DNA sequence: GTGAAAGCGCTAACAC
DNA sequence: GTGTTAGCGCTTTCAC
């Protein structure tokens, strides 16, 4: 018999089926190779009896693919990213890969450590939304000539495959919609513009004003941030509360508010409610992302959809296509945002 | 030189540092073994120059630990589970493990496939919240003599390590709190009692009535379910909406509602709002879980905390302790729930 | 059709 | 202190 309490190997199968490891390997891998039916049956029978499971490490050593991809994100418990992950997962399931999910919790050291782990595991590729020095991370991935695709990154590096939203247009859509409802005193609430995305949304926002022949007064730009530390998972909502307080103090009640994302918008609603100010009756509110929550809360959020699930799916397909050397699309994919009208903006009747 | 475009191995390092693979292995593993400083320096220098990363597959083949644990859950994009995952992740980071997260999306076939993948990867252990036939899954894990810990499972199997909440007490706490506020016409809204947890919550709920010398009229028990299919990610909130409609039709407006979880409660609020019924002014509402959302929405949810993050942390520690043969706690850990008073229950003044 | 044997990168037992 | 070597489970080449 084979070793007690040890996993059976092809050797055991070979012995018990009176054949050789080579033949067993051929049969089990269903490789296109002539094997007598009799032997084949016998081998399969023994394999089944032993409840044989191949040892992937033996296989990997021969230089196989790990069929794993790394997924480097800031925080799995942020609904935006858990949606993104979900999209990646679906594609991975369909295409036979396992995603290794790593949250860096806004800790650059940890992010680097995760990267090292992934590289060591020799994952077939990496999907990353980097919080730290992206140049650094990219360099390392290149060094290991790992395949990778970046989400929404601040990279100036043309050599990277990436996927992102058209943030400028997002901002434009939001502002245009408000202006079209006759709302003009609009406050823009955001955490600091340290990510390109936020700056771009603001640029599009201003473009909408320009196009209507109006000017945006910088007094209405409220940018402030608790230092970005998402370990406190409700940091973003705290930002919304904080920004609202500052806004009310600086400029009083505007007609409408643009919040940099849905979670921030939730904070805005909460702080306004504290002061008996109702959305949308007293102030209209629009934000960005359209996380699933957006239509679960009351009132349902009017928002500009930047679909996390979809970007996850597209990104995963892009990466796997690259891994399998069949990617033929563009190096940089841009997803167009979409206005989702719900209940937080008072519409002109 | 070593092979172009290939990863350097200890062989390459040995060659370039004029030593042997054994010595290289010793130095790199920092094993307690005498090596001359000169050689050590030289080896480390070469390793660094080559940007050497050990191949874990070679190591694993020798029977090492994978330092991975499997995490089998229903759905990563459900906030409850993304919190749980987050808890597991923290512990894994601290203790040097990588969690492999697998969502089964309520598909039993997929769950089984994930399990096979995990077993094949020879993860050091598995944390599981099983949706399918748990006996089946447990049998397989035992067969592979894999270490495992179950979350909140319907297992009758005493031989299992598990962690769960005291659901009966949760139900008791919720009902007692409402009754103490003078609320007596209380509806209980839940999806079908196919999980032990829901039945237990209801038992505790009834116990509170009994203890106050009151009886709960079964008319007020509203159990109904869209077939459980969380692929539609907002299935749970739809359940809340659906249950509310049925309730209003069957019994009209109760004084208070107990909803089986926070997301369902969000659906309740939404449907009531549609009909201009306000929480808590017209109807009080309490639910279970205390997902982060619960205090982000307006009104903030009064709920009985069944802390997902904490259960994730404890479960991960339990599993890793078992893996490292240092677990000394109980086979079955029960977490006590806690009442979190916020804004959805009208308090007696 | 089938089997023997080399070798993937690493660790560890053994030899010097 | 250092080096040689066997062997982990598998795939694959080569020989029969």
XYZ file of C-alpha atoms (C1' of nucleotides) in Angstrom:
730
model
C 0.000 0.000 0.000
C 0.932 3.628 -0.207
C 2.138 5.526 2.755
C -0.364 5.769 5.556
C -1.848 9.160 6.218
C -0.047 10.589 3.223
C -1.614 11.783 0.072
C -1.509 9.241 -2.745
C 0.729 10.144 -5.669
C 0.924 8.948 -9.221
C 3.506 6.504 -7.990
C 0.902 4.819 -5.813
C -1.533 4.723 -8.683
C 1.124 3.255 -10.955
C 1.951 0.552 -8.465
C -1.656 -0.407 -7.789
C -2.614 -0.424 -11.434
C 0.501 -2.285 -12.524
C 1.638 0.432 -14.847
C 4.127 3.278 -14.781
C 4.008 6.859 -13.605
C 4.357 8.061 -17.172
C 1.220 6.282 -18.277
C -0.666 7.416 -15.224
C 0.313 10.994 -15.901
C -0.847 10.672 -19.488
C -4.172 9.184 -18.558
C -4.905 11.628 -15.780
C -4.014 14.612 -17.887
C -6.198 13.278 -20.611
C -3.386 14.045 -22.961
C -3.668 13.071 -26.585
C -1.614 9.939 -26.358
C -2.501 6.352 -27.154
C -3.180 4.245 -24.078
C -5.046 0.956 -24.136
C -8.581 1.213 -22.905
C -8.017 -1.495 -20.397
C -5.105 0.213 -18.739
C -6.834 3.575 -18.873
C -9.886 2.194 -17.083
C -7.791 0.498 -14.493
C -5.784 3.633 -13.780
C -8.852 5.829 -13.503
C -10.443 3.312 -11.183
C -7.467 3.241 -8.848
C -7.189 7.035 -8.915
C -10.792 7.306 -7.904
C -10.432 4.727 -5.156
C -7.475 6.511 -3.666
C -9.304 9.831 -4.003
C -6.224 11.029 -5.788
C -5.642 14.769 -6.092
C -2.700 15.962 -8.132
C -0.086 17.918 -6.250
C 0.059 21.234 -8.016
C 3.458 21.974 -6.592
C 5.028 19.104 -8.437
C 3.394 20.390 -11.557
C 4.396 23.986 -10.954
C 7.987 23.079 -10.491
C 8.039 21.977 -14.068
C 7.215 25.534 -14.966
C 3.461 25.347 -15.274
C 1.088 28.235 -14.844
C -0.160 28.876 -11.342
C -3.598 29.791 -12.673
C -3.667 32.453 -10.026
C -3.854 36.184 -10.416
C -3.048 38.720 -7.741
C -5.516 41.453 -6.903
C -4.017 44.396 -5.068
C -6.584 46.835 -3.673
C -6.795 49.415 -0.902
C -9.590 47.875 1.136
C -11.889 44.922 0.634
C -14.473 46.237 3.047
C -14.996 49.397 1.051
C -18.129 48.607 -0.980
C -16.598 49.994 -4.133
C -13.758 47.511 -3.989
C -15.826 44.593 -2.846
C -17.898 45.126 -5.981
C -14.777 45.315 -8.067
C -13.490 42.115 -6.521
C -16.794 40.472 -7.225
C -16.457 41.340 -10.904
C -12.934 39.956 -11.002
C -14.067 36.779 -9.279
C -16.783 36.076 -11.804
C -14.356 36.247 -14.679
C -11.795 34.177 -12.829
C -14.338 31.456 -12.158
C -15.337 31.432 -15.786
C -11.786 31.280 -17.049
C -10.339 28.917 -14.485
C -8.215 31.246 -12.399
C -8.082 31.878 -8.670
C -7.774 35.479 -7.536
C -5.516 36.169 -4.580
C -7.001 39.229 -2.937
C -4.724 41.562 -1.004
C -5.911 44.669 0.823
C -3.262 47.132 1.766
C -5.452 49.178 4.142
C -3.644 52.288 3.041
C -0.380 50.995 4.369
C 2.338 51.328 1.763
C 4.644 48.921 3.514
C 1.926 46.315 3.553
C 1.204 46.929 -0.098
C 4.810 46.268 -0.920
C 4.786 43.131 1.165
C 1.679 41.871 -0.587
C 3.374 42.490 -3.894
C 6.380 40.453 -2.834
C 4.150 37.606 -1.730
C 2.319 37.613 -5.041
C 5.524 37.690 -7.016
C 6.928 34.869 -4.943
C 3.851 32.784 -5.536
C 4.532 33.370 -9.208
C 0.972 34.361 -9.906
C 0.343 34.516 -13.621
C -0.553 38.184 -13.464
C -1.518 41.079 -11.225
C -4.439 43.489 -11.179
C -3.611 46.494 -9.078
C -5.112 49.634 -7.706
C -2.025 51.056 -6.124
C -2.057 53.452 -3.207
C 1.663 53.923 -2.758
C 4.342 54.894 -5.221
C 3.045 53.319 -8.373
C 6.338 53.839 -10.224
C 7.988 51.687 -7.616
C 5.459 48.886 -7.846
C 5.421 48.973 -11.626
C 9.180 48.733 -11.742
C 9.150 45.656 -9.585
C 6.432 43.961 -11.601
C 8.363 44.675 -14.765
C 11.538 43.364 -13.221
C 9.824 40.056 -12.580
C 8.296 40.394 -16.004
C 4.935 39.804 -14.529
C 1.852 40.563 -16.579
C -0.227 43.290 -15.008
C -3.140 45.661 -15.481
C -3.673 48.795 -13.434
C -6.963 50.192 -12.235
C -7.372 53.909 -12.291
C -3.789 54.799 -11.702
C -1.852 57.998 -11.573
C 0.810 56.610 -13.832
C 2.560 58.695 -16.413
C 3.917 55.515 -17.833
C 2.655 54.771 -21.301
C 3.985 51.284 -21.240
C 1.309 50.150 -18.804
C -1.920 48.379 -19.477
C -4.653 50.076 -17.566
C -8.348 50.603 -17.158
C -10.010 53.684 -15.799
C -13.089 55.879 -15.904
C -13.533 59.075 -17.845
C -13.533 61.143 -14.689
C -13.573 64.464 -16.446
C -16.790 63.497 -18.124
C -18.219 62.259 -14.809
C -17.766 65.699 -13.332
C -19.217 67.272 -16.417
C -22.301 65.066 -16.343
C -22.971 65.784 -12.681
C -22.683 69.536 -12.981
C -24.620 69.711 -16.238
C -27.495 67.793 -14.725
C -27.718 70.107 -11.738
C -27.448 73.225 -13.873
C -30.180 71.900 -16.127
C -32.456 71.639 -13.106
C -31.931 75.338 -12.547
C -29.605 74.702 -9.621
C -26.712 77.153 -9.721
C -25.348 77.657 -6.242
C -23.495 74.365 -6.233
C -20.898 73.316 -3.667
C -18.219 70.796 -4.594
C -17.201 68.644 -1.626
C -14.108 66.502 -1.869
C -11.161 65.103 -0.043
C -7.821 66.467 -1.253
C -6.962 66.204 -4.933
C -4.083 63.841 -4.370
C -5.588 61.375 -6.772
C -5.782 62.378 -10.366
C -9.377 61.186 -10.482
C -10.648 63.819 -8.081
C -8.906 66.649 -9.896
C -10.323 65.439 -13.196
C -13.850 65.248 -11.877
C -13.477 68.830 -10.747
C -12.196 69.899 -14.163
C -15.235 68.406 -15.862
C -17.445 70.041 -13.274
C -16.036 73.454 -14.175
C -16.322 72.763 -17.888
C -20.087 72.335 -17.478
C -20.268 75.808 -15.936
C -18.226 77.282 -18.742
C -20.382 75.679 -21.376
C -23.454 77.281 -19.865
C -21.704 80.627 -19.793
C -21.556 80.603 -16.011
C -18.638 80.828 -13.653
C -17.992 78.668 -10.638
C -17.005 80.595 -7.575
C -14.052 78.989 -5.823
C -15.735 79.781 -2.518
C -17.961 76.819 -3.246
C -15.062 74.427 -3.535
C -14.737 72.651 -0.208
C -11.672 70.444 -0.107
C -10.618 69.046 3.183
C -9.541 65.730 4.493
C -9.072 63.826 7.552
C -5.790 62.206 6.627
C -6.636 59.284 4.423
C -6.743 56.345 6.732
C -9.249 53.776 5.750
C -8.362 51.445 8.553
C -11.146 53.258 10.248
C -13.608 51.829 7.823
C -16.051 54.665 8.096
C -13.418 57.251 7.348
C -15.124 58.297 4.149
C -18.442 58.934 5.774
C -16.675 60.966 8.422
C -15.255 63.033 5.598
C -18.765 63.698 4.359
C -19.849 64.871 7.784
C -16.770 67.007 8.216
C -17.013 68.588 4.762
C -20.656 69.435 5.326
C -19.907 71.208 8.583
C -17.214 73.287 6.931
C -19.432 74.079 4.003
C -22.300 75.298 6.150
C -19.950 77.451 8.124
C -18.206 78.957 5.112
C -21.027 79.476 2.632
C -24.265 78.537 4.340
C -26.816 76.515 2.415
C -26.128 76.051 -1.302
C -28.839 74.905 -3.686
C -26.998 71.716 -4.469
C -23.968 69.673 -3.488
C -21.645 67.527 -5.543
C -19.960 64.926 -3.323
C -16.844 63.144 -4.517
C -18.339 59.689 -3.941
C -21.424 57.937 -2.655
C -20.131 57.203 0.802
C -19.211 60.826 1.290
C -22.743 61.681 0.156
C -24.121 59.473 2.920
C -22.155 61.557 5.402
C -23.519 64.746 3.876
C -27.092 63.500 4.229
C -26.456 62.507 7.809
C -25.016 65.847 8.857
C -27.719 67.796 7.059
C -30.392 65.645 8.719
C -28.852 66.474 12.088
C -29.609 70.101 11.326
C -33.083 69.378 10.015
C -32.017 70.098 6.465
C -33.655 67.636 4.088
C -32.303 66.192 0.863
C -33.563 66.927 -1.767
C -36.235 69.329 -0.487
C -33.794 71.835 0.945
C -30.597 70.895 -0.854
C -30.029 68.639 -3.843
C -27.173 66.168 -3.836
C -25.334 64.205 -6.476
C -22.280 62.001 -6.127
C -20.161 59.418 -7.954
C -19.710 55.624 -8.132
C -23.169 54.118 -7.757
C -22.231 51.492 -5.232
C -25.047 49.001 -4.555
C -25.891 50.926 -1.397
C -26.842 53.919 -3.451
C -30.215 52.479 -4.188
C -30.655 50.836 -0.828
C -30.694 53.980 1.241
C -33.548 56.394 1.687
C -33.589 58.662 -0.200
C -31.966 56.714 -3.018
C -28.906 58.479 -4.306
C -28.779 60.267 -7.614
C -25.257 59.532 -8.763
C -22.903 59.238 -11.704
C -22.184 55.587 -12.183
C -18.575 54.503 -12.325
C -19.290 50.819 -12.313
C -16.914 48.905 -10.081
C -18.282 45.491 -10.966
C -17.824 46.157 -14.646
C -14.317 47.539 -14.302
C -13.439 44.420 -12.335
C -14.758 42.194 -15.076
C -13.102 44.079 -17.897
C -9.829 44.354 -16.025
C -9.776 40.640 -15.276
C -10.517 39.722 -18.853
C -7.841 42.091 -20.048
C -5.262 40.597 -17.725
C -6.134 36.998 -18.500
C -6.116 37.740 -22.203
C -2.633 39.141 -21.752
C -1.540 36.118 -19.761
C -2.799 33.853 -22.490
C -1.222 36.050 -25.143
C -4.456 36.807 -26.861
C -5.066 40.392 -25.880
C -5.640 42.619 -28.863
C -7.391 45.618 -27.352
C -6.019 49.004 -26.425
C -3.393 49.497 -23.766
C -5.607 51.867 -21.910
C -9.342 51.373 -21.599
C -11.586 54.213 -20.502
C -15.066 53.511 -19.162
C -17.706 56.117 -19.788
C -19.765 57.170 -16.768
C -23.544 57.258 -16.760
C -26.018 59.468 -14.940
C -28.317 57.534 -12.618
C -31.276 59.661 -11.638
C -32.858 58.711 -8.336
C -34.158 60.790 -5.475
C -31.545 63.188 -4.148
C -31.822 65.897 -6.766
C -34.909 68.062 -6.951
C -35.975 68.054 -10.573
C -37.412 71.069 -12.319
C -41.095 70.338 -12.860
C 25.405 33.828 -16.508
C 22.131 32.291 -15.542
C 19.463 31.623 -18.097
C 18.167 34.712 -19.799
C 14.659 35.773 -18.957
C 14.438 33.071 -16.337
C 14.233 33.557 -12.655
C 17.548 33.088 -10.847
C 17.747 30.054 -8.573
C 19.989 29.132 -5.723
C 22.115 27.363 -8.301
C 22.848 30.653 -9.994
C 23.671 32.255 -6.689
C 25.948 29.355 -5.780
C 27.797 29.635 -9.052
C 28.232 33.390 -8.905
C 29.310 33.352 -5.287
C 31.629 30.389 -5.709
C 29.857 28.303 -3.170
C 27.281 25.516 -3.135
C 23.530 25.385 -3.164
C 23.498 23.966 0.339
C 25.334 26.940 1.750
C 23.183 29.328 -0.198
C 20.066 27.680 1.133
C 21.391 27.922 4.664
C 22.296 31.566 4.365
C 19.064 32.584 2.711
C 16.927 30.720 5.198
C 18.899 32.299 7.954
C 19.104 28.909 9.515
C 21.122 28.401 12.637
C 24.156 26.998 10.971
C 27.720 28.212 10.958
C 28.734 29.981 7.749
C 31.730 32.251 7.449
C 30.874 35.887 7.406
C 32.744 36.410 4.198
C 30.767 33.785 2.317
C 27.525 34.893 3.856
C 28.078 38.472 2.735
C 29.032 37.387 -0.712
C 25.971 35.186 -1.087
C 23.595 37.846 0.164
C 25.177 40.342 -2.186
C 24.720 38.109 -5.213
C 21.164 37.257 -4.176
C 20.352 40.909 -3.996
C 21.987 41.662 -7.319
C 20.017 38.950 -9.042
C 16.876 40.095 -7.260
C 16.466 36.520 -6.183
C 13.069 35.330 -5.023
C 12.765 31.789 -3.708
C 10.501 29.500 -5.648
C 7.906 28.409 -3.169
C 6.960 25.445 -5.285
C 10.325 23.855 -4.841
C 9.976 24.412 -1.159
C 6.431 23.088 -1.003
C 7.357 19.929 -2.766
C 9.531 19.116 0.183
C 6.391 19.145 2.241
C 6.452 22.649 3.580
C 3.452 24.637 4.702
C 1.706 26.671 2.061
C 1.042 29.447 4.565
C -2.286 29.860 2.901
C -5.738 29.387 4.345
C -8.895 28.975 2.336
C -11.891 31.158 3.067
C -15.163 29.803 1.740
C -18.054 32.276 1.915
C -21.355 32.865 0.163
C -20.682 36.284 -1.285
C -17.858 38.761 -0.932
C -19.976 41.710 -2.002
C -22.417 41.187 0.851
C -21.234 43.730 3.447
C -21.494 41.231 6.238
C -19.018 38.914 4.571
C -16.718 41.629 3.344
C -16.397 42.659 6.986
C -15.762 39.093 8.008
C -13.112 38.757 5.327
C -11.532 41.940 6.518
C -11.217 40.495 10.002
C -9.661 37.320 8.664
C -7.236 39.321 6.569
C -5.953 41.321 9.530
C -5.100 38.198 11.446
C -3.541 36.576 8.406
C -1.310 39.569 7.827
C -0.243 39.522 11.430
C 0.489 35.816 11.462
C 2.046 35.478 8.039
C -0.679 33.695 6.120
C -2.405 34.499 2.857
C -6.156 33.996 2.711
C -7.584 32.549 -0.495
C -11.066 33.965 -0.701
C -13.733 31.990 -2.528
C -17.314 33.176 -2.990
C -19.797 30.550 -3.982
C -22.579 32.977 -4.913
C -25.105 30.502 -3.614
C -24.091 27.947 -6.183
C -23.451 24.596 -4.527
C -21.550 23.245 -7.495
C -19.254 26.215 -7.399
C -18.778 25.821 -3.672
C -17.685 22.251 -4.211
C -15.330 23.305 -6.975
C -13.794 25.979 -4.760
C -13.262 23.368 -2.073
C -11.486 21.090 -4.531
C -9.248 23.930 -5.623
C -8.356 24.753 -2.046
C -7.640 21.156 -1.195
C -5.522 20.792 -4.301
C -3.537 23.854 -3.381
C -2.949 22.133 -0.077
C -3.871 25.190 1.905
C -2.916 24.762 5.545
C -6.508 25.117 6.658
C -9.991 26.229 5.698
C -12.456 28.681 7.200
C -15.912 28.015 5.861
C -19.415 29.360 5.917
C -21.048 26.638 3.925
C -24.209 27.118 1.912
C -24.579 23.627 0.518
C -24.587 20.263 2.203
C -22.218 20.856 5.061
C -21.960 17.165 5.890
C -20.610 16.603 2.409
C -18.055 19.359 2.626
C -16.970 18.355 6.101
C -16.492 14.768 5.001
C -14.232 15.850 2.192
C -12.172 18.114 4.404
C -11.764 15.313 6.893
C -10.809 12.901 4.144
C -7.975 15.207 3.174
C -7.327 15.648 6.856
C -7.406 19.349 6.392
C -7.694 21.620 9.414
C -10.879 23.638 9.361
C -13.154 25.933 11.330
C -16.797 26.552 10.470
C -18.674 29.801 10.764
C -22.228 29.627 11.960
C -23.040 26.234 10.563
C -25.999 23.953 10.714
C -23.826 21.017 11.602
C -24.912 18.356 14.007
C -21.378 17.159 14.008
C -19.679 17.497 17.356
C -16.292 16.751 15.944
C -16.151 20.136 14.235
C -14.450 23.289 15.339
C -16.815 26.164 14.880
C -17.642 29.719 15.787
C -21.071 31.219 15.889
C -23.313 33.795 17.514
C -25.791 33.213 20.292
C -28.712 33.765 17.956
C -31.341 32.830 20.479
C -30.126 35.581 22.712
C -30.036 38.027 19.789
C -33.723 37.490 19.211
C -34.385 37.788 22.907
C -32.506 41.077 23.181
C -34.341 42.595 20.223
C -37.804 41.683 21.419
C -37.105 42.614 25.026
C -35.918 46.039 24.009
C -39.056 46.716 21.973
C -41.354 45.417 24.685
C -39.591 47.612 27.216
C -40.405 50.625 25.077
C -44.054 49.724 25.392
C -44.189 48.406 21.848
C -46.305 45.253 21.720
C -47.722 44.817 18.261
C -44.470 43.545 16.802
C -44.084 41.928 13.390
C -41.225 39.504 12.742
C -39.991 39.673 9.145
C -37.692 36.985 7.852
C -36.708 34.898 4.895
C -37.442 31.184 5.370
C -36.024 29.418 8.402
C -33.768 27.172 6.378
C -30.798 28.310 8.364
C -30.696 27.375 11.983
C -29.747 30.940 12.851
C -33.058 32.393 11.763
C -35.085 29.823 13.649
C -33.030 30.463 16.771
C -33.477 34.198 16.578
C -37.199 33.628 16.414
C -37.109 31.317 19.421
C -35.366 33.976 21.477
C -37.841 36.523 20.237
C -40.720 34.431 21.550
C -38.982 33.813 24.836
C -38.953 37.558 25.506
C -42.722 37.625 25.088
C -43.149 34.700 27.407
C -40.964 36.280 30.036
C -43.158 39.385 30.016
C -46.241 37.219 30.311
C -47.352 38.130 26.802
C -48.085 35.948 23.838
C -46.890 36.477 20.313
C -49.577 36.076 17.714
C -48.363 33.988 14.804
C -50.222 36.356 12.498
C -47.359 38.718 13.062
C -44.803 36.250 11.795
C -44.092 37.112 8.173
C -41.808 34.558 6.560
C -41.426 34.660 2.849
C -38.577 34.484 0.438
C -37.672 35.175 -3.005
C -35.659 32.018 -3.594
C -32.282 32.688 -2.120
C -30.181 33.825 -4.971
C -27.609 36.333 -4.028
C -26.180 36.592 -7.487
C -28.586 39.435 -7.707
C -26.636 41.315 -5.134
C -29.560 43.306 -3.865
C -31.668 40.212 -3.274
C -31.779 40.818 0.438
C -33.063 44.317 0.137
C -35.700 43.057 -2.272
C -36.713 40.626 0.429
C -37.206 43.526 2.807
C -39.415 45.303 0.319
C -41.379 42.181 -0.428
C -41.865 41.242 3.216
C -43.079 44.730 4.035
C -45.694 44.625 1.312
C -47.000 41.303 2.564
C -47.009 42.498 6.135
C -49.020 45.635 5.367
C -51.492 43.610 3.419
C -51.904 40.920 6.053
C -51.848 42.837 9.310
C -51.665 46.528 8.479
C -49.340 48.742 10.481
C -47.743 47.146 13.556
C -46.095 49.248 16.230
C -42.711 47.763 15.550
C -40.874 45.454 13.176
C -38.041 43.006 13.773
C -36.146 42.396 10.531
C -33.884 39.384 10.189
C -30.875 41.473 9.194
C -29.785 45.027 8.494
C -30.035 44.841 4.735
C -33.569 43.551 4.989
C -34.273 46.478 7.330
C -33.102 48.866 4.621
C -35.701 47.363 2.311
C -38.350 47.768 4.988
C -37.514 51.441 5.404
C -37.601 51.949 1.666
C -40.996 50.362 1.166
C -42.479 52.160 4.155
C -41.117 55.462 2.865
C -42.812 54.795 -0.464
C -46.072 54.761 1.433
C -45.220 57.819 3.495
C -44.768 55.739 6.609
C -41.826 57.022 8.621
C -39.380 55.085 10.785
C -39.392 55.453 13.748
C -42.232 57.996 14.038
C -44.894 55.684 12.663
C -43.263 52.300 13.091
C -40.167 51.287 15.063
C -37.631 48.939 13.520
C -34.843 46.766 14.834
C -32.652 44.284 13.013
C -29.504 42.162 13.347
C -25.825 42.260 12.358
C -24.744 45.875 12.645
C -22.946 46.058 9.349
C -20.965 49.299 8.911
C -23.774 50.668 6.792
C -26.076 50.561 9.764
C -24.701 53.801 11.065
C -24.173 55.375 7.695
C -27.785 55.502 6.656
C -30.419 57.975 7.765
C -32.009 57.150 10.127
C -29.201 55.154 11.680
C -30.290 51.609 12.411
C -30.982 50.326 15.874
C -29.712 46.779 15.667
C -28.386 43.783 17.557
C -24.716 43.501 16.798
C -23.423 40.196 15.534
C -19.971 41.436 14.748
C -18.683 40.057 11.463
C -15.251 41.611 11.758
C -14.748 40.074 15.163
C -15.941 36.637 14.159
C -13.540 36.796 11.248
C -10.673 37.616 13.543
C -11.498 34.996 16.129
C -12.130 32.347 13.497
C -8.829 33.055 11.788
C -6.912 32.903 15.041
C -8.644 29.678 15.963
C -7.775 28.087 12.647
C -4.175 29.230 12.635
C -3.749 28.085 16.219
C -5.020 24.703 15.116
C -2.682 24.644 12.150
C 0.217 25.428 14.393
C -0.975 22.884 16.934
C -1.346 25.381 19.699
C -5.096 25.698 19.972
C -6.344 25.125 23.460
C -9.753 26.742 23.443
C -13.180 25.213 23.109
C -14.304 23.361 20.020
C -17.239 25.629 19.631
C -17.091 29.346 20.347
C -20.253 31.355 20.817
C -20.199 35.130 20.467
C -22.645 37.111 22.538
C -24.691 39.733 20.696
C -25.023 43.317 21.841
C -27.835 45.821 21.520
C -26.848 48.930 19.575
C -29.356 51.692 20.144
C -29.562 54.241 17.349
C -32.471 55.945 15.671
C -35.001 53.461 14.330
C -36.789 52.608 17.529
C -39.002 55.176 19.229
C -37.977 55.209 22.846
C -40.394 55.661 25.689
C -39.727 59.117 27.095
C 1.381 1.203 -26.201
C 4.276 1.340 -22.408
C 8.009 2.258 -19.193
C 12.510 4.286 -17.532
C 14.590 8.181 -16.333
C 15.836 13.100 -16.283
C 14.996 17.252 -14.160
C 12.098 21.388 -12.352
C 14.124 24.396 -7.235
C 14.467 23.443 -2.939
C 15.736 21.296 1.792
C 18.226 18.370 4.657
C 20.970 14.303 5.620
C 25.405 13.140 5.118
C 30.375 13.408 3.982
C 34.485 15.766 4.309
C 32.523 25.478 7.626
C 31.442 23.747 3.298
C 30.002 20.733 -0.417
C 27.543 16.557 -2.443
C 23.539 14.334 -3.064
C 18.897 12.261 -2.559
C 14.362 13.073 -3.165
C 9.760 15.748 -2.807
C 5.459 14.784 -7.311
C 5.121 15.810 -11.579
C 5.784 16.218 -16.870
C 8.140 14.911 -20.751
C 11.710 12.892 -23.633
C 13.463 8.939 -25.124
C 13.874 4.007 -25.631
C 11.739 -0.184 -26.375
